[in-house]
Amino acid sequence: MPQDPKATRGIPRSLIYAMIPIGFILLVLFLIFSGAVTQEVADDPAVIVEDEDQTGDEQTDSGPSGTPPANAP
């Protein structure tokens, strides 16, 4: 009568096969949540304040393109 082969591994093979998709799902969840944290930080727009002293001469008698207004004499 032949003997049954003994398992040479400490962990059953079915548990190893179950750990592969579980690990993949955990990796995907980690990447999604770490991207969400990064996205929340990046959503805050930077406030740009223009200095009014630089545009003082351009606003006198000319339009935005440097040409005089249409109703100018």
XYZ file of N, CA, C and O in Angstrom, residues 10-70:
244
model
N 5.168 24.741 5.076
C 4.538 25.042 6.350
C 3.161 25.664 6.151
O 2.284 25.499 6.990
N 2.977 26.387 5.053
C 1.701 27.031 4.746
C 1.017 26.221 3.656
O 1.647 25.861 2.663
N -0.275 25.957 3.821
C -0.967 25.225 2.757
C -0.962 26.015 1.444
O -0.958 27.242 1.428
N -0.958 25.298 0.369
C -0.890 25.914 -0.959
C -2.104 26.800 -1.232
O -1.985 27.850 -1.869
N -3.266 26.438 -0.735
C -4.473 27.231 -0.963
C -4.369 28.598 -0.287
O -4.869 29.599 -0.801
N -3.723 28.660 0.866
C -3.555 29.939 1.544
C -2.613 30.844 0.754
O -2.854 32.052 0.652
N -1.597 30.300 0.178
C -0.683 31.095 -0.658
C -1.427 31.632 -1.877
O -1.285 32.804 -2.240
N -2.240 30.810 -2.498
C -3.009 31.261 -3.662
C -4.034 32.327 -3.279
O -4.348 33.206 -4.090
N -4.557 32.296 -2.071
C -5.509 33.308 -1.625
C -4.807 34.619 -1.282
O -5.378 35.694 -1.406
N -3.561 34.555 -0.850
C -2.830 35.755 -0.451
C -2.432 36.627 -1.648
O -2.272 37.840 -1.491
N -2.294 36.056 -2.819
C -1.877 36.821 -3.994
C -2.919 37.875 -4.372
O -2.596 39.066 -4.457
N -4.202 37.537 -4.585
C -5.169 38.593 -4.918
C -5.449 39.543 -3.754
O -5.699 40.724 -3.966
N -5.373 39.045 -2.521
C -5.583 39.913 -1.366
C -4.468 40.967 -1.297
O -4.727 42.148 -1.058
N -3.249 40.558 -1.548
C -2.135 41.499 -1.559
C -2.268 42.515 -2.679
O -1.952 43.700 -2.503
N -2.736 42.083 -3.826
C -2.937 43.008 -4.942
C -4.005 44.046 -4.597
O -3.832 45.243 -4.856
N -5.105 43.601 -3.992
C -6.180 44.519 -3.615
C -5.682 45.516 -2.566
O -5.970 46.713 -2.643
N -4.896 45.040 -1.591
C -4.349 45.952 -0.589
C -3.403 46.966 -1.212
O -3.404 48.140 -0.829
N -2.607 46.551 -2.177
C -1.705 47.464 -2.862
C -2.483 48.536 -3.627
O -2.152 49.718 -3.569
N -3.539 48.134 -4.322
C -4.353 49.092 -5.073
C -5.026 50.079 -4.121
O -5.053 51.284 -4.374
N -5.559 49.597 -3.006
C -6.190 50.484 -2.029
C -5.184 51.466 -1.446
O -5.489 52.651 -1.267
N -3.984 51.003 -1.179
C -2.942 51.887 -0.660
C -2.602 52.985 -1.673
O -2.481 54.154 -1.319
N -2.484 52.621 -2.937
C -2.162 53.617 -3.960
C -3.298 54.620 -4.141
O -3.062 55.815 -4.346
N -4.537 54.156 -4.065
C -5.684 55.061 -4.206
C -5.732 56.050 -3.046
O -5.891 57.257 -3.250
N -5.590 55.554 -1.823
C -5.681 56.445 -0.672
C -4.480 57.380 -0.565
O -4.622 58.527 -0.145
N -3.308 56.937 -0.946
C -2.160 57.846 -0.923
C -2.298 58.902 -2.014
O -1.875 60.041 -1.836
N -2.932 58.574 -3.139
C -3.189 59.564 -4.178
C -4.253 60.550 -3.755
O -4.199 61.729 -4.108
N -5.231 60.116 -2.978
C -6.278 61.021 -2.501
C -5.701 62.031 -1.528
O -6.068 63.207 -1.543
N -4.772 61.606 -0.688
C -4.142 62.532 0.254
C -3.304 63.543 -0.511
O -3.327 64.737 -0.223
N -2.590 63.104 -1.519
C -1.779 64.007 -2.321
C -2.656 64.974 -3.094
O -2.333 66.148 -3.225
N -3.799 64.518 -3.588
C -4.706 65.368 -4.348
C -5.299 66.454 -3.458
O -5.453 67.582 -3.891
N -5.635 66.154 -2.219
C -6.189 67.151 -1.319
C -5.180 68.256 -1.049
O -5.534 69.418 -0.970
N -3.938 67.914 -0.935
C -2.904 68.917 -0.700
C -2.726 69.769 -1.943
O -2.546 70.979 -1.861
N -2.809 69.186 -3.124
C -2.585 69.917 -4.368
C -3.786 70.743 -4.790
O -3.659 71.602 -5.652
N -4.967 70.541 -4.205
C -6.163 71.281 -4.607
C -6.130 72.742 -4.178
O -6.819 73.564 -4.748
N -5.368 73.088 -3.158
C -5.326 74.462 -2.685
C -4.587 75.329 -3.694
O -3.381 75.194 -3.863
N -5.304 76.232 -4.391
C -4.622 77.062 -5.385
C -3.784 78.138 -4.703
O -4.126 78.658 -3.650
N -2.686 78.456 -5.334
C -1.827 79.508 -4.817
C -2.447 80.861 -5.160
O -2.932 81.077 -6.262
N -2.455 81.760 -4.206
C -3.023 83.088 -4.414
C -1.928 83.977 -4.984
O -0.868 84.141 -4.387
N -2.195 84.541 -6.148
C -1.228 85.412 -6.809
C -1.702 86.853 -6.638
O -2.793 87.204 -7.057
N -0.888 87.651 -6.015
C -1.216 89.052 -5.802
C -0.279 89.869 -6.681
O 0.931 89.811 -6.540
N -0.880 90.624 -7.588
C -0.066 91.449 -8.479
C 0.236 92.774 -7.793
O -0.602 93.344 -7.099
N 1.426 93.268 -8.031
C 1.832 94.534 -7.466
C 1.262 95.663 -8.317
O 1.469 95.703 -9.527
N 0.523 96.585 -7.700
C -0.128 97.649 -8.458
C 0.848 98.723 -8.906
O 0.552 99.497 -9.810
N 2.008 98.801 -8.293
C 2.982 99.834 -8.661
C 3.552 99.609 -10.057
O 3.925 100.557 -10.731
N 3.605 98.395 -10.519
C 4.185 98.093 -11.819
C 3.276 98.517 -12.965
O 3.746 98.801 -14.050
N 1.983 98.596 -12.760
C 1.061 98.906 -13.851
C 0.551 100.336 -13.791
O -0.405 100.679 -14.439
N 1.171 101.214 -13.014
C 0.684 102.566 -12.844
C 0.743 103.393 -14.121
O -0.173 104.143 -14.435
N 1.783 103.316 -14.921
C 1.925 104.127 -16.128
C 1.085 103.610 -17.279
O 0.685 104.368 -18.147
N 0.793 102.333 -17.308
C 0.075 101.750 -18.437
C -1.410 102.077 -18.409
O -2.075 102.011 -19.424
N -1.963 102.462 -17.284
C -3.397 102.659 -17.165
C -3.826 104.114 -17.391
O -4.966 104.451 -17.189
N -2.957 104.994 -17.821
C -3.324 106.405 -17.930
C -4.275 106.651 -19.073
O -5.474 106.729 -18.889
N -3.813 106.793 -20.301
C -4.684 107.110 -21.431
C -4.702 106.020 -22.487
O -5.225 106.243 -23.572
N -4.142 104.902 -22.232
C -4.109 103.863 -23.253
C -4.898 102.655 -22.766
O -5.080 102.447 -21.576
N -5.337 101.866 -23.716
C -6.084 100.663 -23.408
C -5.145 99.556 -22.980
O -3.940 99.755 -22.813
N -5.658 98.357 -22.830
C -4.819 97.256 -22.371
C -3.742 96.870 -23.367
O -2.704 96.361 -22.984
N -3.920 97.157 -24.640
C -2.903 96.763 -25.615
C -1.947 97.895 -25.920
O -1.095 97.774 -26.798
N -2.069 99.016 -25.216
C -1.174 100.138 -25.455
C -1.705 101.118 -26.471
O -1.092 102.123 -26.748
N -2.871 100.882 -27.062
C -3.474 101.805 -28.016
C -4.439 102.716 -27.280
O -4.996 102.343 -26.258
N -4.625 103.906 -27.765
C -5.553 104.814 -27.090
C -6.989 104.294 -27.211
O -7.326 103.572 -28.136
N -7.846 104.649 -26.275
C -9.249 104.205 -26.337
C -9.935 104.741 -27.583
O -9.517 105.737 -28.170
N -10.994 104.120 -27.993
C -11.691 104.486 -29.226
C -12.352 105.843 -29.128
O -12.477 106.568 -30.119
